[in-house]
């Protein structure tokens, strides 16, 4: 699908991967709705790229329904959804203070996995009503997994479980939505220069970058965004989880 002229929704668009993806889609000619619970950040992104900003808690059914309605009313029905909203706290399952509070595990699962599914189901319901394009395609959904889905480190039980769920969700969703001409894919980034990592001391960032086989650096959000555009444009790419990690395989710690 050529993204030009089509409405797109990007969650987690206030910063990092989401902000860069929103910018790339806008540059490619999409009408972009920047969704984030951080509405001020979303407004900054939207202002920079010529999009619209909408406050959205992806874990809320009513909130997501309202956000998609607002995006649809302003930009028209979206043919592109990119799920970038997520959190990545590190905490051991059993630490010095005892077992991880169950509520903390549930929060990560709720945002990263349930939130992704919530947006997928609602966007797909809209997409299936659209007229098919010349290639019989109605829409594309791209979600964000992580290399932690496959090589989770110590302290990443919640994060890995959530991203493993996103990875596992991709193929059955693609199979189910194929009848409507909707493709589903996911990206599994390695160590990227998102706000969470760039807040670390430079020495720590350099050390993390040096652990990547090649190129020996942190991934850049624009590289994630480039892959999103490649997926959107590649009609035969469906049901796949694509790693983008410089050949990194995470060590236990």
C-alpha positions as MATLAB code, in Angstrom:
seq = 'XXXXXXXXXXXXXXXXXXXXXXXXXXXXXXXXXXXXXXXXXXXXXXXXXXXXXXXXXXXXXXXXXXXXXXXXXXXXXXXXXXXXXXXXXXXXXXXXXXXXXXXXXXXXXXXXXXXXXXXXXXXXXXXXXXXXXXXXXXXXXXXXXXXXXXXXXXXXXXXXXXXXXXXXXXXXXXXXXXXXXXXXXXXXXXXXXXXXXXXXXXXXXXXXXXXXXXXXXXXXXXXXXXXXXXXXXXXXXXXXXXXXXXXXXXXXX';
ca = [
       0.000    0.000    0.000;
       1.218    3.439   -0.857;
       0.659    5.432    2.356;
       0.125    8.669    0.436;
      -3.330   10.094    0.969;
      -4.429    7.489    3.513;
      -5.257    8.115    7.163;
      -2.885    6.568    9.692;
      -3.027    6.125   13.449;
       0.105    5.878   15.563;
      -0.107    5.094   19.266;
       2.677    6.133   21.615;
       3.318    9.048   19.258;
       4.494   11.497   21.927;
       8.106   10.353   21.711;
      10.592    7.733   20.577;
       9.583    5.129   18.017;
       6.024    6.407   17.799;
       6.981   10.027   17.164;
       9.484    9.084   14.476;
       6.987    6.743   12.814;
       4.328    9.440   12.797;
       6.814   11.800   11.153;
       7.807    9.229    8.513;
       4.194    8.499    7.619;
       3.391   12.195    7.375;
       6.404   12.729    5.108;
       5.137    9.865    2.942;
       1.822   11.676    2.544;
      -0.385   10.069    5.194;
      -2.880   11.981    7.308;
      -1.542   11.061   10.749;
      -3.359   10.940   14.068;
      -0.878   10.989   16.958;
      -2.354    9.094   19.902;
      -0.801    9.063   23.358;
      -1.814    9.282   26.989;
       0.750   12.105   27.138;
      -1.327   14.602   25.184;
       1.217   17.413   25.417;
       3.861   15.205   23.851;
       1.405   14.089   21.191;
       0.599   17.726   20.406;
       4.272   18.512   19.985;
       4.659   15.653   17.520;
       1.483   16.594   15.666;
       2.549   20.231   15.417;
       5.931   19.236   14.020;
       4.545   16.913   11.334;
       1.223   18.546   10.467;
      -0.903   15.844   12.092;
      -3.558   15.799   14.781;
      -3.119   14.889   18.450;
      -5.596   12.784   20.413;
      -5.354   11.688   24.022;
      -5.735    7.930   24.324;
      -5.247    5.328   27.027;
      -4.851    2.173   24.964;
      -5.941    0.010   27.901;
      -9.362    1.693   28.054;
     -12.109    0.305   25.842;
     -14.215    3.470   25.942;
     -11.163    5.708   25.645;
      -9.854    3.870   22.587;
     -13.285    3.896   20.945;
     -13.548    7.655   21.492;
      -9.999    8.281   20.222;
     -10.576    6.320   17.016;
     -13.875    8.101   16.435;
     -12.155   11.473   16.774;
      -9.409   10.388   14.374;
     -12.007    9.075   11.915;
     -14.069   12.282   12.109;
     -11.018   14.464   11.442;
      -8.918   12.387    9.027;
     -11.325    9.804    7.660;
     -11.172    6.060    8.345;
      -7.614    4.828    8.842;
      -6.045    2.193    6.625;
      -2.834    2.149    8.684;
      -2.387    1.451   12.403;
       1.001    1.386   14.115;
       1.064    0.296   17.755;
       4.020    1.900   19.551;
       2.479    2.582   22.972;
       4.272    0.608   25.652;
       6.249    0.559   28.877;
       9.415   -1.314   29.811;
      10.084   -1.352   33.551;
      12.697   -3.772   34.822;
      11.987   -5.713   38.004;
      12.844   -9.174   39.231;
      10.066  -11.669   39.776;
      11.471  -12.229   43.264;
      13.684   -9.466   44.618;
      15.131   -8.371   47.921;
      11.729   -7.099   49.012;
       9.965  -10.330   48.074;
       7.867  -11.248   45.049;
       6.982   -8.630   42.437;
       3.580   -7.106   43.228;
       1.062   -8.715   40.927;
      -0.377   -5.309   40.025;
       2.960   -4.289   38.489;
       3.009   -7.364   36.242;
      -0.619   -6.786   35.276;
       0.083   -3.150   34.359;
       2.815   -4.084   31.873;
       0.648   -6.793   30.303;
      -2.299   -4.411   30.148;
      -0.446   -1.634   28.330;
       1.840   -3.632   26.053;
      -0.348   -6.596   25.136;
      -3.967   -5.823   25.976;
      -3.534   -2.262   24.704;
      -2.125   -3.519   21.417;
      -5.005   -5.971   20.980;
      -7.531   -3.292   21.922;
      -6.341   -0.947   19.184;
      -5.999   -3.761   16.656;
      -9.548   -5.013   17.063;
     -11.088   -1.545   16.869;
      -9.024   -0.383   13.894;
      -9.645   -3.654   12.043;
     -13.393   -3.283   12.564;
     -13.201    0.070   10.767;
     -10.842   -1.155    8.054;
     -13.027   -4.090    7.051;
     -15.812   -1.706    6.016;
     -13.615    0.210    3.552;
     -13.575   -0.284   -0.178;
     -10.583   -2.421   -1.189;
      -7.722   -0.763   -3.017;
      -6.519   -1.889   -6.430;
      -4.496   -4.705   -4.849;
      -7.548   -5.876   -2.828;
      -6.000   -4.503    0.356;
      -8.047   -2.634    2.943;
      -5.512   -1.973    5.696;
      -2.219   -2.662    7.438;
      -1.528   -3.091   11.150;
       2.017   -2.984   12.532;
       2.673   -3.698   16.201;
       5.802   -3.400   18.331;
       7.231   -6.531   19.911;
      10.855   -6.710   21.125;
      13.880   -8.969   21.039;
      12.971   -9.505   24.703;
      10.113  -11.636   23.401;
      12.762  -14.207   22.461;
      15.742  -13.524   24.772;
      14.312  -11.860   27.833;
      16.860  -10.847   30.424;
      16.767  -11.216   34.187;
      14.327   -8.607   35.443;
      12.274   -8.660   32.243;
       9.676  -11.296   33.070;
       6.750   -8.876   32.732;
       8.135   -7.054   29.704;
       9.145  -10.250   27.909;
       5.779  -11.864   28.584;
       3.972   -8.836   27.163;
       6.135   -8.598   24.052;
       6.066  -12.357   23.568;
       2.303  -12.026   23.532;
       2.478   -9.351   20.836;
       4.705  -11.606   18.734;
       2.401  -14.593   19.194;
      -0.662  -12.493   18.402;
       0.645  -11.477   14.977;
       0.147  -14.648   12.921;
      -3.345  -15.633   14.117;
      -4.479  -12.018   13.703;
      -3.059  -11.965   10.164;
      -4.811  -15.222    9.350;
      -8.137  -14.029   10.727;
      -8.051  -10.604    9.086;
      -6.847  -11.887    5.711;
     -10.464  -12.429    4.652;
     -10.895   -8.655    4.791;
      -7.658   -7.791    3.003;
      -5.997   -6.534    6.189;
      -2.337   -7.395    6.754;
      -0.777   -7.726   10.217;
       2.920   -7.645   11.074;
       5.136   -6.824   14.027;
       8.602   -5.397   14.544;
      10.938   -6.660   17.272;
      13.467   -3.891   17.974;
      16.729   -4.451   19.783;
      18.388   -1.681   21.816;
      17.094    1.629   20.468;
      17.820    5.238   21.376;
      14.424    5.928   22.883;
      13.939    8.448   25.733;
      14.268    5.644   28.292;
      17.798    4.815   27.091;
      18.993    8.284   26.135;
      18.322    9.345   29.734;
      21.185    7.049   30.791;
      24.735    8.422   31.142;
      26.633    8.515   27.875;
      29.045    5.861   29.121;
      26.129    3.496   29.724;
      24.710    4.198   26.255;
      28.101    3.542   24.679;
      28.424    0.277   26.581;
      25.023   -0.888   25.391;
      25.816    0.091   21.823;
      29.114   -1.791   21.957;
      27.231   -5.006   22.742;
      25.620   -4.955   19.292;
      27.596   -7.023   16.735;
      27.161   -4.501   13.901;
      26.691   -1.628   13.713;
      28.042   -1.099   17.219;
      25.562    1.517   18.356;
      22.033    1.966   19.554;
      19.338    1.691   16.928;
      17.860    4.967   15.742;
      14.077    5.502   15.824;
      14.168    6.527   12.147;
      15.358    3.005   11.321;
      12.299    1.557   13.025;
      10.122    4.043   11.114;
      11.786    3.068    7.829;
      10.857   -0.555    8.508;
       7.258    0.429    9.218;
       7.075    2.121    5.831;
       8.629   -0.923    4.166;
       5.960   -3.166    5.705;
       3.151   -0.806    4.704;
       4.399   -0.732    1.121;
       5.098   -4.470    0.817;
       1.816   -6.122   -0.055;
       3.111   -9.692    0.280;
       4.547   -9.169    3.766;
       2.013  -10.558    6.205;
       1.913  -12.443    9.509;
       5.622  -11.899   10.219;
       7.604  -10.634   13.210;
      10.725   -8.859   11.937;
      13.764   -8.318   14.146;
      15.752   -5.106   13.767;
      18.659   -5.448   16.165;
      22.079   -5.409   14.477;
      22.344   -9.202   15.052;
      22.100   -8.694   18.820;
      21.150  -11.693   20.972;
      20.506  -10.627   24.542;
      22.582  -12.150   27.345;
      20.868  -13.307   30.552;
      21.815  -10.022   32.251;
];
